[in-house]
XYZ file of C-alpha atoms in Angstrom:
709
model
C -4.183 -16.588 33.859
C -3.445 -17.570 37.448
C -1.391 -20.709 38.125
C 0.898 -22.051 40.831
C 2.788 -24.177 38.264
C 6.608 -24.191 38.552
C 7.790 -21.825 35.788
C 10.916 -23.957 35.218
C 8.930 -26.905 33.859
C 9.655 -27.902 30.263
C 7.024 -28.051 27.471
C 6.296 -31.728 28.138
C 5.533 -31.221 31.841
C 3.491 -28.068 31.192
C 1.470 -29.823 28.526
C 0.779 -32.882 30.669
C -0.242 -30.708 33.613
C -2.877 -28.910 31.605
C -4.279 -31.471 29.140
C -3.100 -34.973 29.958
C -6.605 -36.377 30.316
C -7.764 -34.688 27.130
C -5.043 -36.393 25.048
C -5.686 -39.714 26.758
C -9.306 -39.586 25.594
C -8.168 -38.534 22.101
C -5.843 -41.509 21.726
C -8.509 -43.945 22.962
C -10.965 -42.528 20.444
C -8.414 -42.816 17.618
C -7.737 -46.450 18.517
C -11.421 -47.298 18.122
C -11.812 -45.388 14.867
C -8.746 -46.936 13.225
C -9.136 -50.397 14.770
C -5.540 -50.076 15.969
C -3.615 -52.170 18.481
C -1.784 -49.112 19.754
C -2.102 -45.327 19.370
C 0.500 -42.946 20.787
C 0.720 -39.163 20.767
C 4.203 -37.687 21.280
C 5.489 -34.158 21.781
C 8.995 -33.051 20.873
C 10.901 -32.066 24.032
C 14.328 -30.915 22.896
C 15.666 -33.838 20.846
C 13.315 -36.383 22.393
C 9.847 -37.504 21.415
C 8.017 -38.050 24.674
C 4.573 -39.731 24.802
C 1.742 -37.602 26.189
C -0.955 -40.234 25.544
C -1.072 -43.989 24.908
C -4.020 -46.284 24.202
C -3.728 -50.071 23.737
C -0.615 -52.181 23.529
C 1.462 -53.867 20.807
C 4.578 -56.007 20.782
C 6.120 -54.521 17.647
C 9.835 -53.682 17.402
C 11.960 -51.752 14.950
C 9.733 -48.755 14.301
C 9.665 -46.541 17.399
C 8.817 -42.892 16.874
C 12.119 -41.814 18.470
C 14.134 -43.923 16.018
C 12.247 -42.320 13.152
C 12.823 -38.749 14.336
C 15.259 -37.842 11.474
C 12.743 -39.123 8.917
C 9.857 -37.369 10.681
C 11.653 -34.021 10.463
C 11.575 -34.311 6.646
C 8.232 -36.096 6.186
C 5.095 -34.322 5.040
C 2.809 -37.346 5.115
C 2.359 -40.696 6.834
C 5.451 -42.902 7.174
C 4.704 -46.647 6.972
C 7.059 -49.168 8.589
C 6.735 -52.971 8.956
C 7.270 -54.056 12.567
C 8.922 -57.180 13.924
C 6.734 -59.030 16.408
C 7.668 -60.871 19.570
C 5.597 -63.492 21.331
C 3.271 -63.890 18.381
C 2.722 -66.754 16.026
C 4.273 -66.576 12.536
C 2.279 -64.585 9.992
C 0.910 -62.120 12.534
C 2.799 -59.167 11.067
C 2.205 -55.626 12.257
C 2.490 -52.228 10.588
C 3.447 -48.906 12.139
C 2.136 -45.612 10.720
C 3.763 -42.358 11.863
C 2.557 -38.828 11.057
C 4.537 -35.717 12.057
C 2.630 -33.049 13.979
C 3.587 -29.540 12.909
C 2.755 -26.028 13.971
C 1.531 -23.367 11.541
C 5.009 -22.472 10.221
C 5.858 -26.130 9.560
C 8.030 -26.692 12.633
C 7.875 -30.251 14.007
C 6.160 -30.369 17.412
C 5.460 -34.066 17.810
C 4.352 -37.320 16.281
C 1.113 -39.302 15.953
C 1.801 -43.048 15.751
C -0.540 -45.982 15.090
C 0.196 -49.723 15.137
C -2.074 -52.048 13.168
C -2.242 -55.809 12.735
C -1.797 -56.998 9.153
C -4.928 -59.121 9.610
C -6.932 -55.928 9.811
C -6.102 -55.184 6.173
C -3.793 -52.712 4.390
C -3.222 -49.189 5.633
C -4.810 -47.565 2.575
C -5.865 -44.109 1.459
C -8.946 -44.045 3.702
C -6.874 -44.877 6.796
C -4.284 -42.256 5.852
C -6.978 -39.653 5.463
C -8.567 -40.549 8.821
C -5.186 -40.445 10.548
C -4.440 -37.005 9.070
C -7.785 -35.684 10.356
C -7.189 -37.076 13.845
C -3.657 -35.677 13.898
C -4.957 -32.285 12.794
C -7.319 -32.214 15.779
C -4.446 -33.272 18.042
C -2.181 -30.500 16.729
C -4.955 -27.987 17.369
C -5.256 -29.243 20.978
C -1.504 -28.862 21.459
C -1.631 -25.272 20.158
C -4.433 -24.427 22.560
C -2.733 -26.207 25.468
C 0.563 -24.432 24.845
C -1.274 -21.152 24.862
C -3.178 -21.962 28.054
C 0.003 -22.976 29.877
C 2.219 -20.332 31.529
C 5.024 -18.923 29.386
C 8.454 -20.638 29.668
C 10.891 -19.088 32.099
C 13.341 -18.297 29.298
C 10.818 -15.962 27.664
C 10.610 -17.949 24.424
C 7.361 -17.794 22.468
C 4.904 -20.679 22.455
C 3.319 -22.357 19.492
C 0.218 -20.168 19.563
C 2.213 -16.976 19.167
C 3.595 -18.225 15.867
C 0.193 -19.251 14.497
C -1.268 -17.051 11.737
C -4.750 -17.953 13.018
C -6.465 -16.283 15.905
C -6.294 -18.449 19.051
C -8.416 -17.466 22.054
C -8.946 -19.175 25.427
C -11.946 -18.331 27.623
C -13.488 -19.681 30.829
C -17.011 -20.818 31.583
C -17.929 -17.262 32.637
C -17.293 -15.952 29.092
C -14.090 -14.194 30.197
C -11.091 -14.072 27.837
C -7.988 -15.663 29.416
C -5.563 -15.758 26.504
C -5.291 -13.898 23.172
C -2.522 -14.508 20.643
C -0.978 -12.273 17.977
C -3.206 -13.854 15.320
C -6.278 -12.759 17.308
C -4.822 -9.252 17.550
C -4.512 -9.092 13.736
C -7.937 -10.656 13.186
C -10.020 -8.542 15.573
C -7.959 -5.377 16.149
C -7.746 -5.705 19.959
C -4.342 -6.072 21.601
C -3.909 -8.850 24.161
C -3.814 -6.217 26.903
C -7.180 -4.827 25.718
C -8.847 -8.245 25.324
C -7.691 -10.400 28.273
C -10.073 -10.122 31.199
C -12.969 -8.805 29.085
C -16.101 -10.647 27.984
C -15.916 -12.727 24.806
C -18.925 -10.649 23.704
C -16.491 -8.088 22.255
C -16.096 -10.288 19.166
C -19.660 -11.645 19.020
C -22.151 -9.624 16.890
C -24.945 -8.153 19.074
C -27.717 -10.256 17.513
C -25.776 -13.466 18.256
C -24.738 -12.752 21.853
C -27.816 -14.244 23.502
C -27.412 -17.558 21.651
C -23.681 -17.541 22.438
C -24.224 -17.053 26.180
C -26.968 -19.692 26.318
C -24.733 -22.205 24.558
C -21.834 -21.458 26.905
C -24.079 -21.829 29.964
C -25.432 -25.134 28.677
C -21.953 -26.626 28.157
C -20.704 -25.213 31.474
C -23.597 -27.067 33.121
C -22.513 -30.343 31.469
C -25.057 -29.967 28.681
C -24.509 -31.332 25.169
C -21.947 -29.241 23.200
C -23.122 -28.369 19.683
C -19.884 -26.923 18.278
C -17.137 -28.791 20.127
C -14.947 -30.906 17.854
C -16.122 -29.621 14.508
C -15.418 -26.694 12.217
C -18.172 -24.145 11.560
C -18.509 -20.816 9.752
C -19.822 -17.963 11.928
C -20.023 -14.154 11.814
C -17.708 -12.248 14.178
C -17.113 -8.583 14.969
C -13.901 -6.561 14.838
C -12.930 -3.710 17.158
C -14.013 -1.163 14.519
C -17.503 -2.717 14.412
C -17.049 -4.397 11.044
C -18.483 -7.910 10.733
C -16.360 -10.666 9.210
C -17.007 -14.329 8.503
C -14.719 -16.715 10.409
C -14.062 -20.437 10.412
C -14.177 -21.592 14.048
C -12.755 -24.777 15.582
C -13.702 -25.102 19.266
C -12.288 -27.343 22.008
C -12.780 -27.665 25.758
C -10.807 -29.129 28.692
C -10.631 -29.040 32.478
C -7.896 -27.069 34.216
C -7.753 -27.267 38.002
C -11.368 -28.409 37.979
C -12.421 -25.380 35.920
C -13.755 -25.669 32.383
C -11.732 -23.937 29.666
C -12.711 -23.258 26.059
C -10.208 -22.778 23.244
C -10.986 -21.490 19.775
C -8.908 -21.360 16.598
C -10.336 -18.779 14.187
C -9.477 -17.615 10.707
C -10.996 -14.944 8.463
C -12.749 -16.584 5.503
C -14.447 -13.450 4.166
C -12.232 -13.420 1.060
C -12.846 -17.132 0.502
C -16.581 -16.482 0.734
C -16.310 -13.630 -1.781
C -14.349 -15.857 -4.151
C -16.901 -18.672 -3.856
C -19.694 -16.187 -4.525
C -17.856 -14.929 -7.619
C -17.458 -18.501 -8.828
C -21.129 -19.241 -8.133
C -22.144 -16.138 -10.081
C -19.782 -17.084 -12.882
C -21.384 -20.529 -12.954
C -24.666 -18.904 -14.026
C -23.087 -16.987 -16.938
C -21.749 -18.260 -20.251
C -18.161 -16.991 -20.323
C -17.909 -16.797 -24.091
C -20.964 -14.656 -24.805
C -21.682 -13.090 -21.422
C -25.269 -14.362 -21.656
C -27.051 -16.366 -18.945
C -26.192 -20.062 -19.351
C -28.316 -23.235 -19.265
C -28.408 -23.335 -15.452
C -29.646 -19.740 -15.355
C -32.213 -20.488 -18.062
C -33.539 -23.521 -16.173
C -33.923 -21.452 -13.015
C -35.716 -18.578 -14.776
C -37.992 -20.910 -16.726
C -38.971 -22.815 -13.581
C -39.779 -19.566 -11.754
C -41.979 -18.271 -14.575
C -43.906 -21.501 -15.088
C -44.394 -21.997 -11.355
C -45.954 -18.528 -11.269
C -48.297 -19.602 -14.138
C -46.885 -16.886 -16.420
C -47.545 -17.066 -20.162
C -44.422 -17.648 -22.274
C -43.246 -17.966 -25.838
C -39.947 -19.826 -26.150
C -37.676 -19.563 -29.204
C -34.996 -22.265 -29.510
C -32.305 -21.047 -31.947
C -29.752 -23.332 -33.600
C -27.075 -21.963 -35.960
C -26.883 -23.424 -39.464
C -23.401 -23.867 -40.925
C -21.555 -23.282 -37.675
C -19.813 -26.680 -37.734
C -18.210 -25.759 -41.054
C -16.796 -22.579 -39.464
C -15.117 -24.646 -36.730
C -13.839 -27.224 -39.201
C -12.398 -24.741 -41.713
C -11.314 -21.754 -39.593
C -10.801 -23.378 -36.171
C -12.458 -23.063 -32.786
C -11.049 -19.592 -32.137
C -12.904 -18.281 -35.196
C -15.975 -20.222 -34.115
C -15.891 -18.533 -30.718
C -15.702 -15.102 -32.371
C -18.772 -15.972 -34.457
C -20.720 -17.083 -31.362
C -19.828 -13.862 -29.550
C -20.995 -11.785 -32.521
C -24.254 -13.742 -32.799
C -24.891 -13.106 -29.103
C -24.309 -9.369 -29.668
C -26.821 -9.308 -32.518
C -29.411 -11.231 -30.521
C -29.076 -8.703 -27.699
C -29.544 -5.856 -30.162
C -32.827 -7.282 -31.471
C -34.449 -8.352 -28.204
C -36.015 -5.948 -25.740
C -36.971 -5.678 -22.039
C -39.295 -8.542 -21.203
C -37.179 -10.961 -23.258
C -34.825 -13.339 -21.466
C -31.870 -14.313 -23.688
C -29.556 -17.244 -22.855
C -26.983 -19.503 -24.476
C -28.362 -23.027 -24.199
C -25.221 -24.926 -25.199
C -22.809 -25.103 -28.136
C -24.416 -23.116 -30.960
C -27.921 -23.091 -29.434
C -29.561 -19.992 -27.940
C -32.948 -19.392 -26.293
C -35.210 -16.351 -26.122
C -38.067 -16.288 -23.595
C -40.842 -13.804 -24.408
C -42.353 -13.295 -20.961
C -46.098 -12.729 -20.508
C -46.647 -13.530 -24.185
C -48.156 -16.797 -25.452
C -48.665 -15.779 -29.068
C -47.014 -17.980 -31.703
C -47.364 -15.238 -34.335
C -45.344 -12.790 -32.246
C -42.779 -15.539 -31.700
C -42.562 -16.171 -35.434
C -42.164 -12.469 -36.163
C -39.309 -12.166 -33.661
C -37.753 -15.376 -35.022
C -37.679 -14.037 -38.593
C -36.135 -10.793 -37.314
C -33.377 -12.703 -35.498
C -32.637 -14.899 -38.529
C -32.222 -11.780 -40.714
C -29.785 -10.329 -38.196
C -27.759 -13.552 -37.944
C -27.502 -13.974 -41.713
C -25.563 -10.726 -42.166
C -21.951 -11.668 -43.018
C -19.487 -11.739 -40.125
C -15.842 -10.706 -40.584
C -13.354 -12.997 -38.836
C -9.629 -12.392 -39.409
C -10.256 -10.830 -42.843
C -12.521 -13.755 -43.809
C -16.251 -13.319 -44.475
C -18.357 -15.895 -42.639
C -21.952 -16.538 -43.612
C -24.224 -18.555 -41.368
C -27.944 -18.754 -40.749
C -30.235 -20.098 -38.047
C -33.194 -22.410 -37.583
C -35.724 -21.636 -34.851
C -38.308 -23.779 -33.074
C -41.141 -21.946 -31.281
C -43.381 -23.218 -28.473
C -45.865 -21.446 -26.209
C -46.871 -22.041 -22.581
C -50.279 -21.126 -21.214
C -49.449 -21.853 -17.575
C -49.659 -25.631 -17.094
C -46.471 -26.782 -18.872
C -43.284 -28.005 -17.209
C -39.861 -26.600 -18.214
C -38.861 -29.946 -19.716
C -42.040 -30.201 -21.762
C -41.785 -26.634 -23.096
C -38.151 -27.035 -24.163
C -38.990 -30.451 -25.605
C -41.814 -28.965 -27.703
C -39.518 -26.226 -29.021
C -36.867 -28.830 -29.778
C -39.357 -30.860 -31.812
C -40.281 -27.732 -33.769
C -36.584 -26.933 -34.302
C -35.972 -30.431 -35.599
C -38.660 -29.956 -38.247
C -37.313 -26.493 -39.148
C -33.810 -27.876 -39.749
C -35.137 -30.721 -41.874
C -36.831 -28.127 -44.072
C -33.585 -26.266 -44.820
C -31.597 -23.273 -43.543
C -33.057 -20.090 -42.127
C -36.526 -21.314 -41.149
C -38.859 -20.908 -38.194
C -41.302 -23.605 -37.149
C -44.190 -23.455 -34.684
C -44.795 -26.450 -32.445
C -47.864 -28.575 -33.159
C -48.851 -31.744 -31.245
C -48.236 -34.011 -34.237
C -44.511 -33.226 -33.966
C -44.313 -35.538 -30.996
C -44.082 -38.314 -33.544
C -40.372 -37.485 -33.482
C -40.214 -39.810 -30.476
C -40.714 -42.648 -32.916
C -37.780 -41.400 -34.981
C -35.618 -41.386 -31.858
C -36.524 -45.016 -31.412
C -35.223 -45.673 -34.912
C -31.987 -43.840 -34.033
C -31.533 -46.065 -30.984
C -31.947 -49.103 -33.201
C -29.192 -47.762 -35.470
C -26.924 -47.318 -32.448
C -27.531 -50.941 -31.465
C -26.585 -52.016 -34.981
C -23.395 -49.957 -34.783
C -22.447 -51.752 -31.561
C -23.181 -55.178 -32.996
C -21.157 -54.434 -36.152
C -18.181 -52.998 -34.208
C -18.432 -49.543 -35.787
C -17.156 -47.745 -32.661
C -13.483 -46.734 -32.448
C -11.350 -44.872 -29.909
C -9.509 -41.737 -30.963
C -6.790 -40.213 -28.776
C -5.959 -36.556 -28.121
C -2.478 -35.919 -26.660
C -1.899 -34.400 -23.238
C 1.468 -32.728 -22.657
C 3.472 -31.280 -19.789
C 3.525 -27.516 -20.279
C 7.002 -27.225 -18.803
C 8.719 -28.968 -21.725
C 5.952 -29.910 -24.181
C 6.560 -33.638 -23.704
C 3.790 -36.134 -24.247
C 2.538 -37.547 -20.941
C -0.725 -39.200 -21.923
C -3.941 -38.837 -23.876
C -7.686 -38.645 -23.533
C -9.537 -41.536 -25.183
C -12.551 -40.278 -27.160
C -15.307 -42.353 -28.739
C -16.017 -42.082 -32.478
C -18.649 -43.798 -34.611
C -17.229 -44.920 -37.955
C -20.489 -44.935 -39.893
C -20.489 -47.033 -43.082
C -22.227 -44.237 -45.050
C -21.623 -40.942 -43.231
C -18.007 -41.592 -42.246
C -16.496 -40.725 -38.848
C -19.175 -39.111 -36.690
C -18.230 -36.697 -33.870
C -19.509 -37.297 -30.328
C -22.176 -34.573 -30.627
C -23.899 -36.651 -33.329
C -24.619 -39.655 -31.116
C -23.352 -39.333 -27.531
C -26.416 -37.439 -26.180
C -28.543 -40.396 -27.247
C -26.036 -43.105 -26.303
C -25.403 -41.848 -22.766
C -29.110 -42.162 -21.903
C -29.473 -45.615 -23.445
C -28.875 -48.954 -21.735
C -26.262 -49.535 -24.444
C -24.028 -47.082 -22.540
C -23.103 -49.847 -20.064
C -21.549 -52.366 -22.508
C -20.060 -49.587 -24.663
C -18.582 -47.954 -21.551
C -17.064 -51.278 -20.491
C -15.547 -51.750 -23.958
C -14.040 -48.245 -23.857
C -12.301 -49.011 -20.547
C -10.969 -52.356 -21.769
C -9.811 -51.054 -25.162
C -8.120 -47.997 -23.638
C -6.291 -50.239 -21.134
C -5.228 -52.649 -23.892
C -3.901 -49.864 -26.118
C -2.150 -48.122 -23.238
C -0.409 -51.315 -22.109
C 0.798 -51.865 -25.674
C 2.168 -48.328 -25.953
C 3.810 -48.392 -22.519
C 5.667 -51.552 -23.510
C 6.949 -49.997 -26.739
C 6.947 -46.334 -27.754
C 5.392 -44.486 -24.796
C 6.843 -45.585 -21.421
C 4.984 -44.021 -18.492
C 1.942 -43.257 -20.673
C -1.368 -42.499 -18.930
C -4.815 -42.638 -20.563
C -7.914 -40.682 -19.507
C -11.344 -42.261 -20.074
C -14.732 -40.557 -19.776
C -17.420 -42.423 -17.849
C -21.151 -42.543 -18.571
C -23.346 -41.785 -15.551
C -25.230 -45.062 -16.126
C -22.012 -46.996 -15.403
C -22.260 -45.918 -11.761
C -25.846 -47.120 -11.455
C -25.657 -50.536 -13.083
C -23.148 -53.357 -13.060
C -19.895 -53.659 -11.170
C -17.853 -50.657 -12.333
C -15.024 -51.089 -9.821
C -14.692 -54.812 -10.490
C -14.824 -54.215 -14.239
C -11.932 -51.761 -14.023
C -9.920 -54.068 -11.752
C -10.325 -56.921 -14.218
C -9.375 -54.757 -17.213
C -6.178 -53.579 -15.494
C -5.249 -57.138 -14.522
C -6.107 -58.567 -17.953
C -3.713 -56.185 -19.706
C -1.046 -56.012 -16.995
C -1.580 -52.278 -16.582
C -0.708 -50.498 -13.301
C -3.692 -48.591 -11.832
C -1.936 -45.220 -12.011
C -1.793 -45.554 -15.820
C -5.598 -45.115 -15.938
C -7.480 -41.914 -15.197
C -11.275 -41.682 -15.117
C -12.964 -38.397 -16.037
C -16.225 -37.458 -14.340
C -18.450 -34.424 -14.753
C -20.502 -32.553 -12.207
C -23.733 -33.614 -13.944
C -22.743 -37.255 -13.510
C -22.282 -36.739 -9.772
C -25.381 -34.611 -9.286
C -27.540 -37.162 -11.063
C -26.318 -39.986 -8.808
C -26.758 -40.808 -5.162
C -24.316 -41.582 -2.353
C -23.270 -44.808 -4.108
C -21.036 -42.871 -6.479
C -18.827 -41.599 -3.646
C -18.227 -45.142 -2.404
C -17.287 -46.324 -5.899
C -14.943 -43.405 -6.501
C -13.289 -43.944 -3.125
C -12.719 -47.632 -3.928
C -11.257 -46.706 -7.325
C -8.948 -44.134 -5.751
C -7.824 -46.697 -3.167
C -6.869 -48.956 -6.091
C -4.581 -46.206 -7.358
C -6.720 -45.137 -10.335
C -6.678 -41.381 -11.017
C -9.916 -39.345 -10.892
C -10.199 -36.183 -12.984
C -12.962 -33.604 -12.612
C -13.881 -32.572 -16.182
C -14.947 -29.074 -17.359
C -13.950 -27.629 -13.988
C -15.097 -24.088 -13.280
C -18.367 -24.280 -15.234
C -20.541 -26.052 -12.640
C -22.407 -24.760 -9.617
C -21.072 -27.146 -6.957
C -17.467 -27.604 -8.045
C -15.897 -26.230 -4.864
C -17.922 -28.419 -2.529
C -17.147 -31.471 -4.646
C -13.421 -30.892 -4.272
C -13.970 -31.196 -0.519
C -15.984 -34.413 -0.636
C -14.735 -36.395 -3.632
C -11.277 -38.047 -3.940
C -10.279 -36.048 -7.033
C -6.636 -36.207 -8.198
C -6.855 -33.818 -11.155
C -9.051 -30.984 -12.395
C -9.487 -30.069 -16.051
C -9.922 -26.324 -16.536
C -12.633 -25.826 -19.137
C -11.557 -24.409 -22.507
C -13.925 -21.433 -22.071
C -11.467 -20.011 -19.523
C -8.395 -20.663 -21.694
C -9.106 -19.867 -25.348
C -11.660 -17.942 -27.295
C -12.347 -14.422 -28.439
C -13.832 -13.380 -25.111
C -11.111 -14.581 -22.718
C -10.149 -11.577 -20.601
C -8.265 -10.638 -17.454
C -11.139 -11.903 -15.291
C -10.849 -15.362 -16.850
C -7.104 -15.342 -16.280
C -7.669 -14.370 -12.653
C -10.087 -17.276 -12.287
C -7.656 -19.784 -13.840
C -4.855 -18.472 -11.619
C -7.072 -18.910 -8.556
C -8.097 -22.404 -9.649
C -4.473 -23.461 -10.183
C -3.417 -22.025 -6.814
C -6.347 -23.711 -5.045
C -5.581 -27.055 -6.714
C -1.923 -26.884 -5.691
C -3.019 -26.210 -2.119
C -5.151 -29.351 -2.246
C -2.347 -31.385 -3.852
C -4.422 -31.838 -7.032
C -2.968 -31.854 -10.546
C -4.238 -29.370 -13.135
C -4.670 -29.728 -16.905
C -5.978 -26.958 -19.176
C -8.221 -27.804 -22.126
C -8.558 -25.788 -25.335
C -4.910 -24.757 -25.779
C -4.814 -23.706 -29.424
C -1.913 -21.235 -29.653
C 1.558 -20.826 -28.185
C 0.196 -17.818 -26.291
C -2.338 -20.069 -24.520
C 0.465 -22.557 -23.768
C 2.767 -19.865 -22.374
C 0.027 -18.238 -20.275
C -1.116 -21.441 -18.592
C 2.480 -22.498 -18.002
C 3.246 -19.125 -16.389
C 0.207 -19.557 -14.106
C 1.616 -22.847 -12.785
C -0.671 -25.211 -14.706
C 1.132 -28.529 -15.141
C -0.458 -30.023 -18.274
C -2.333 -29.012 -21.390
C -4.559 -30.442 -24.115
C -5.776 -28.854 -27.340
C -5.420 -28.356 -31.081
C -1.978 -26.753 -30.647
C -0.619 -30.239 -30.019
C -3.036 -32.364 -32.050
C -6.678 -33.013 -32.835
C -8.085 -36.358 -31.660
C -6.627 -39.016 -33.977
C -6.862 -42.766 -34.472
C -4.543 -45.090 -32.544
C -2.466 -45.727 -35.673
C -1.944 -42.005 -36.269
C -1.289 -41.381 -32.586
C 1.485 -43.980 -32.561
C 3.269 -41.906 -35.206
C 3.882 -39.310 -32.492
C 6.672 -41.596 -31.276
C 8.829 -40.337 -34.127
C 9.043 -37.020 -32.311
C 11.610 -38.209 -29.803
C 11.099 -41.879 -28.892
C 10.745 -42.383 -25.145
C 11.135 -38.648 -24.472
C 8.589 -37.745 -27.119
C 7.043 -34.333 -27.701
C 3.481 -33.951 -28.915
C 3.104 -33.082 -32.563
C 1.068 -30.096 -33.606
C-alpha cells in the first residue's frame, strides 16, 4: 500500500491519519443510541489513553478513562463510576461507564467511555449490552485501521497480525491491499501471493458477478447492503474448496480513496455442529426413533398430499409401575426394548415414532383400512407383552392402542385427536386392547369439561401444593437451590403427579391464577429458608405459556419479591422452547424486563428443541438445563456425551450457567462434573418432596448443607 506518511509516527497518529473521521461518526452515532451526554473512544499509546473521537460534552469529574487505566487492564466488562458535577444544580448526578477495548488475544488497546445523566435512568443490562456491541464494532475498526496503516518503524507487529481471524483490506477496484496471517491460514494464499490480486480469488465463481456489482454500487456512493453487519457467505480457498465464513465488512476513505476492510472467520464446523443438533432434534435419543416433531412433519406431508393413512396410537400399560418400583433407568431400558420390538414387527411403508413418554405411533401409509390397523395393533400388543428382563428382574407390561383412519381430508390434529379418543376408550376397557375410532367417541370432549370442573374445585379447595427437588453444585455436592414442582393432593386419589393434570391445566384459564400462586408461594418459602436453614438458596419456578399472554407477569413477580423481601437473584424462571414458539414478540420484552430486574432465566429441556441455538442468541438466558435424555438412560452413548460436552463448552463461552437433569447415579454425577457442568438435579440427590421434608435436608450440614440422596 502506497503512503507518504512519516514512518516514525506512533500508533495514535497513524490511526488518526487513516480513520479519524470514521471514529468521529461512530462516537456521534453511539451518543444518539445511548442518549449519552458524552461518548469518547480512546486508544492506548504507551501508558496513555488518548482520545481518537469525542461526541458531546459533560462536566463530570473523578472518573476519567486515564485515571481508571489500572482497573481497565483487569476489567472484562463495563466499569460504572459515579461522577462529581460542576456548574450543575444539586441532584443532577452523572454516571460514567467505561469498557476496555481488547484485541483478539485479550491485550488492552483502548477504552470506550460513556457519560450519562442520572435523569436518563439507570445504566442497566440493556445499556450494557448495547455498549458492548458498539465497542465491538469500534474494536473491529481499530483492527482494520491498524492493518491499513503502514507498519511501525521498529518492525513490531500490528493488531491485525495477532488476530486469529482473517483480515483483508481492498480498494474500490476489487484489488487486495492488505492480507494478514489469519487470512493466510483461512484461504491458503500467502500475503505475497494475495496482495495486488483481485478479491475474486476468494469469491466462488457463481458469486463473483454479484460481488463486483455490489462493490461498484458502493464505490459509486450507492447504498451498502453488507456494511456494518455480520453475514454468513460462501468463500473459496486456494485449493478450490468452498467454506462458509462469517463476514463483517467496513469502509472508510483514505486520501480520498474508498477502502473496504473485512474480518472473516471459518464457520463451517459451527454449521456442521448446528446441522447435527438440528438432526438430533428430530430423533428421540432414548429409542432412536423419529420424535414428535418428525412425526408432525411426516403426517402433515402425507395429509397435504391427500394420501390415505391408518394411524395407531400406542400407550404402554403398567409402565408407571416400572418407573416407581425399579427407577427411571429401568424404565428407559424397557422403552428401548419396546421400540426394538415395534421395529421388528413393522415393515416398509410404516412410519414408526415415539410420540412422548410411553406413547408411540405407527403410520400405515397408503392404507385406510381399520381392519388392517386392528390386525397390526394386536400383533404389536402380543410382541410388547412378552416379558422383558431388566437387571435380573422380569418386567411384564402391555399396551393399549387407538386406531384412526384418514381418507384425505383430515388435518394432523384431527387424526391424532381421533386416535387419542379411541385410545382413551381402549384404556378404560382394560389392558391390552385395541379400539377403532367412531364418531360417537367425540363425546369425550364432554368428559374433559368435567375434568376442568374438577380442577377448578381443586383450586377453590386449596388442594395444590409445591414440592421441591434439590439442585446441587457438582463440584462439592452442596445444596444450592431447588426446582418448585406443582402437585395435586387429591382427597381420594392422593398426591397426583404433573402428568395427571398439567396438560389440561396449562391450557385452561385457571393456569393464570395458579401460576401466580406458584410464584408467590415459592418466593415465600424461599425467603423463609434463606433466613434460617438455607442461606443463599435459589428457587426455580416453571411458567405456563398463558402467563405471558394475560395479566401483568413482570409486575406480579416484582410484587411477590417485594412482599417477601426476596432479592431478585434468588428467583429463577424456567421456560421451554414450546412456550416461546407459541408466543409472539411480547415474550422477549417481558423476559428482558425480568432479566433487567435481576431474575434468572433458565432454558428448560435444552438440546431437545429445533430452535435452541437461535434462542440462545436472542433471549436473555442465564442458565440452560441439559435434558435428562442426554445424561441418563440405557441408550446414552459417546455421541450423547459429545453433545453434552459441546453444550457445556458453548454455554461457558456465552457466560451461561449449566445444570444437568436426570442425574441418578454417581457415574452420571462424575461424568457431568468432569465435562465442566456446574450443577445437577436428579434422583441421586432426592426425589421431589414436600417443603417439610425438604427442610430436613438442613440436618446434612446446616448452612453448608449437602443434598440428601
